[in-house]
GROMACS .gro file of N, CA and C in nm:
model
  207
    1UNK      N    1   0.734  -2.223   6.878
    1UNK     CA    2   0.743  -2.218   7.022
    1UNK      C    3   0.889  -2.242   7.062
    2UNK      N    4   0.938  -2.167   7.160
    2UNK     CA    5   1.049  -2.134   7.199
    2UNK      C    6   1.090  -2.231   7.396
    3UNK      N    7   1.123  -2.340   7.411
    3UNK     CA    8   1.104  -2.353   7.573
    3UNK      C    9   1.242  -2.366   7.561
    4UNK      N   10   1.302  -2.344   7.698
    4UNK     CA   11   1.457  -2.419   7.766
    4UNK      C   12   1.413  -2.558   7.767
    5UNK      N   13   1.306  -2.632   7.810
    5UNK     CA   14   1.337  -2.778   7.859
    5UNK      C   15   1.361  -2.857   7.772
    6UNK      N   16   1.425  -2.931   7.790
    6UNK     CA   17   1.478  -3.048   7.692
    6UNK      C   18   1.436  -3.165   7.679
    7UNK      N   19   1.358  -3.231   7.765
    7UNK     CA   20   1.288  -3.318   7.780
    7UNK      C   21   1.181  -3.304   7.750
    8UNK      N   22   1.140  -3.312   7.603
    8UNK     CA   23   1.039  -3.311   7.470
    8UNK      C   24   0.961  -3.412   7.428
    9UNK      N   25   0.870  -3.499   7.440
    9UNK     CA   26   0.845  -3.616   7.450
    9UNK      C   27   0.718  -3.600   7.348
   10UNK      N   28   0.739  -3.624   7.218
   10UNK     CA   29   0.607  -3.606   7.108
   10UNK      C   30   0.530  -3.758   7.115
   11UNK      N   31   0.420  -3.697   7.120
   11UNK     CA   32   0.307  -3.834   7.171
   11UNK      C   33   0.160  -3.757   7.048
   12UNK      N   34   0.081  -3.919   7.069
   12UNK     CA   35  -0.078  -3.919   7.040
   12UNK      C   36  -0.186  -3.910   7.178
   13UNK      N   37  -0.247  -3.797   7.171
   13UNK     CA   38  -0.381  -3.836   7.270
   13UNK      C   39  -0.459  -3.922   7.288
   14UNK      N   40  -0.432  -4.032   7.360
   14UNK     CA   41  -0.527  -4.189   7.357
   14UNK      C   42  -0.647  -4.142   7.423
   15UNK      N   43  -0.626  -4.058   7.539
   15UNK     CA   44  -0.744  -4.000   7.642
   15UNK      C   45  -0.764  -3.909   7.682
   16UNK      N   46  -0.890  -3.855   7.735
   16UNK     CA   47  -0.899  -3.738   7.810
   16UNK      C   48  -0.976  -3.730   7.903
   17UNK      N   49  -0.993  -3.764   8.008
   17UNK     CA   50  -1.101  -3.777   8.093
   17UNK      C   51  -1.106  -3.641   8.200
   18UNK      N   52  -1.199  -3.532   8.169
   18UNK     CA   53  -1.234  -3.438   8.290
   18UNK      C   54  -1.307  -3.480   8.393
   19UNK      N   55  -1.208  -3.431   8.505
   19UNK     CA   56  -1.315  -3.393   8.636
   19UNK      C   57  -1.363  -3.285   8.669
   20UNK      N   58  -1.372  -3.280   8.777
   20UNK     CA   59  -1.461  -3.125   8.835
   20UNK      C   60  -1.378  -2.969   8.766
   21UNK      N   61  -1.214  -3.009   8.820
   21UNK     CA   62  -1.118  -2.881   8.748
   21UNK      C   63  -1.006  -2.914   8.678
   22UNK      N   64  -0.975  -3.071   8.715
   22UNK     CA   65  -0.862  -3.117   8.636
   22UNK      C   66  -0.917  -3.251   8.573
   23UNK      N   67  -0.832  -3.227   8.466
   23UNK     CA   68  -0.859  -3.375   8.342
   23UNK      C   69  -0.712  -3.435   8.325
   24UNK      N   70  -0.728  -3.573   8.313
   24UNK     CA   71  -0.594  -3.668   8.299
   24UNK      C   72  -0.630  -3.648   8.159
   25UNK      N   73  -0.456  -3.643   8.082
   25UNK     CA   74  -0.437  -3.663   7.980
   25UNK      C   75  -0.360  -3.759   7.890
   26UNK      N   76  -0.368  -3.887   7.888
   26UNK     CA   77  -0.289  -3.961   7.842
   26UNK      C   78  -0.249  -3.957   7.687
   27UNK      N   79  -0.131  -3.957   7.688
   27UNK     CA   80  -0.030  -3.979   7.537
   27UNK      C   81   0.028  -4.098   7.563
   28UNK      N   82  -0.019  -4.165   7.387
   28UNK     CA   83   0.116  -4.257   7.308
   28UNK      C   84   0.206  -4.218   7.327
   29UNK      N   85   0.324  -4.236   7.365
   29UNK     CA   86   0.458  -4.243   7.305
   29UNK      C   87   0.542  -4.340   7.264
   30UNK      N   88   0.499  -4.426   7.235
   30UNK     CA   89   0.540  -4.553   7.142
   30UNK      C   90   0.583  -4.598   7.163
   31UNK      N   91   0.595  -4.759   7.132
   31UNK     CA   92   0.674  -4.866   7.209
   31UNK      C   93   0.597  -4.902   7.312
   32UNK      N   94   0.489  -4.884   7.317
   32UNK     CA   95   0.395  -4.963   7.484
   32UNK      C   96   0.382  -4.832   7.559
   33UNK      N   97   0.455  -4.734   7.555
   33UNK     CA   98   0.491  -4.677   7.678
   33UNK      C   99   0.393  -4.528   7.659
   34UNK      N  100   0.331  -4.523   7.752
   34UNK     CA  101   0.195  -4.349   7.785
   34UNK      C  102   0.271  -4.300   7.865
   35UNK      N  103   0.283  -4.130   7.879
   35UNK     CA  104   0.225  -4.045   7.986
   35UNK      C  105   0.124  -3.992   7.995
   36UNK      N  106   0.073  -3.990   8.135
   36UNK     CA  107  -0.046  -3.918   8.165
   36UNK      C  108   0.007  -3.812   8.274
   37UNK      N  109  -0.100  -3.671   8.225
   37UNK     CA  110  -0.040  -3.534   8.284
   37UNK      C  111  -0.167  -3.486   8.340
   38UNK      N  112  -0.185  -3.429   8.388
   38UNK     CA  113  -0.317  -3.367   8.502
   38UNK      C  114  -0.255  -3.225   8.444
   39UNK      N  115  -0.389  -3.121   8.412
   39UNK     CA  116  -0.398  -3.076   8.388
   39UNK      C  117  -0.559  -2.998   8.423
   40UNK      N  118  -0.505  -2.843   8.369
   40UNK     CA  119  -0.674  -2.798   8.414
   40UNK      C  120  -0.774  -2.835   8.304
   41UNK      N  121  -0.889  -2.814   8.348
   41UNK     CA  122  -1.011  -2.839   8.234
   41UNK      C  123  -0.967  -2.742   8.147
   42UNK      N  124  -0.938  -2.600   8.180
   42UNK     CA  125  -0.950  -2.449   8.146
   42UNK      C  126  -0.840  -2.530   7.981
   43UNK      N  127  -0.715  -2.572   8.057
   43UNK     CA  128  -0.549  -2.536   8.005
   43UNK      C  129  -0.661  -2.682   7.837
   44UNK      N  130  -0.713  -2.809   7.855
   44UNK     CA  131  -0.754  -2.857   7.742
   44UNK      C  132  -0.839  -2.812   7.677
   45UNK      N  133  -0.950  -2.746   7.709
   45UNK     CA  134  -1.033  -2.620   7.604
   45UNK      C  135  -0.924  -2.535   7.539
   46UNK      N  136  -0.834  -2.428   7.631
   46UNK     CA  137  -0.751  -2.358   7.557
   46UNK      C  138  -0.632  -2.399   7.444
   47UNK      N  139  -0.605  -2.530   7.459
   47UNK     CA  140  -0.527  -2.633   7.376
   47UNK      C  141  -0.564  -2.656   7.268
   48UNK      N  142  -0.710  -2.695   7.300
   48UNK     CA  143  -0.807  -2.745   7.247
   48UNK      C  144  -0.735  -2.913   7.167
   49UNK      N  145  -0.748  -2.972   7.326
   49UNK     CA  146  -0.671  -3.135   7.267
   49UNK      C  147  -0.812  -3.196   7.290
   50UNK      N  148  -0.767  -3.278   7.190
   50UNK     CA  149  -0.887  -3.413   7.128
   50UNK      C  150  -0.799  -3.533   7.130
   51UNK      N  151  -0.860  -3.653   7.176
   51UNK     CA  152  -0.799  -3.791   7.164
   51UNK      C  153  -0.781  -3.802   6.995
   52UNK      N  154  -0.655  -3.827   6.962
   52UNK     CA  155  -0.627  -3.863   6.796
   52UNK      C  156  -0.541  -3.747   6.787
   53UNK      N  157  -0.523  -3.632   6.865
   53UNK     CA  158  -0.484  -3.522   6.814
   53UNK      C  159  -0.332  -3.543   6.855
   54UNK      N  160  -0.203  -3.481   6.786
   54UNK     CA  161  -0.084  -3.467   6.842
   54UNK      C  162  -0.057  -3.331   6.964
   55UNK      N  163   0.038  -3.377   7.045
   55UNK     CA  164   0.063  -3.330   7.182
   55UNK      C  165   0.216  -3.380   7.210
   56UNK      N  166   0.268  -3.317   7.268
   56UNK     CA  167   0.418  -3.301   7.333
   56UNK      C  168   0.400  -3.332   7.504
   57UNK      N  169   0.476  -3.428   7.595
   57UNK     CA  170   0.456  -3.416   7.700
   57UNK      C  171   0.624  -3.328   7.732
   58UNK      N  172   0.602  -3.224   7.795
   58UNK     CA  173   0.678  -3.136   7.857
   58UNK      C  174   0.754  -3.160   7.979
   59UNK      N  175   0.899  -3.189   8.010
   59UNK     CA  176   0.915  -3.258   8.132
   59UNK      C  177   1.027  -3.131   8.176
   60UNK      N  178   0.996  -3.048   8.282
   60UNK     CA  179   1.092  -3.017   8.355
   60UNK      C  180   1.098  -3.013   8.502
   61UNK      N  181   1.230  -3.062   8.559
   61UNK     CA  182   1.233  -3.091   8.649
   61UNK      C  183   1.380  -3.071   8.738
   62UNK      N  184   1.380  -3.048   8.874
   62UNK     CA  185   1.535  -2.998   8.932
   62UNK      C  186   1.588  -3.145   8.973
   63UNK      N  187   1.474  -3.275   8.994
   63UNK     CA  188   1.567  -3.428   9.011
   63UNK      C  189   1.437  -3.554   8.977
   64UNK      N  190   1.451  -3.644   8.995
   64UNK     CA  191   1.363  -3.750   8.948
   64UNK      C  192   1.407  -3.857   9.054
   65UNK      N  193   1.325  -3.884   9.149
   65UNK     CA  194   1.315  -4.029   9.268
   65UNK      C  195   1.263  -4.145   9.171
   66UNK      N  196   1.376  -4.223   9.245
   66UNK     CA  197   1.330  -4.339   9.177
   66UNK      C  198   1.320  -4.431   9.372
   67UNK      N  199   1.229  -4.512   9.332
   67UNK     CA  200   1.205  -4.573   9.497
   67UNK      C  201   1.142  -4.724   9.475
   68UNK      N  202   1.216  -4.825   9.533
   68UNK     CA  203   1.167  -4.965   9.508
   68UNK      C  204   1.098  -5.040   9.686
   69UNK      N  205   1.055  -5.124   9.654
   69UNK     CA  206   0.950  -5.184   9.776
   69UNK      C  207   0.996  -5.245   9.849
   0.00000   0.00000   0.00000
């Protein structure tokens, strides 16, 4: 697989919980630290991700807010 983004983040599937059209997907990425990505039901059948299985979280983006209370 071929992407531009650079922000490559190789993780373990801890979870997968579907809803009606979208399922949260949480990854290990080690050191304490998960992402979780929303995604379609369709896009984890076609993946075909399983909790235990390896997964990449994909980050592209044009800026990143950071905002305190």
């Amino acid at each position: 697989m071929k992407i531009s983004a650079r922000n490559i983040i190789p993780g373990t599937i801890v979870a997968i919980k579907k809803g009606a059209t979208t399922s949260h997907v949480r990854l290990d990425i080690g050191g304490g630290n998960f992402i979780t990505s929303s995604i379609t039901n369709e896009a984890v059948d076609d993946l075909k991700l399983v909790v235990g299985g390896k997964a990449s979280a994909i980050i592209k983006s044009s800026e990143v807010m950071i905002a305190v209370d």
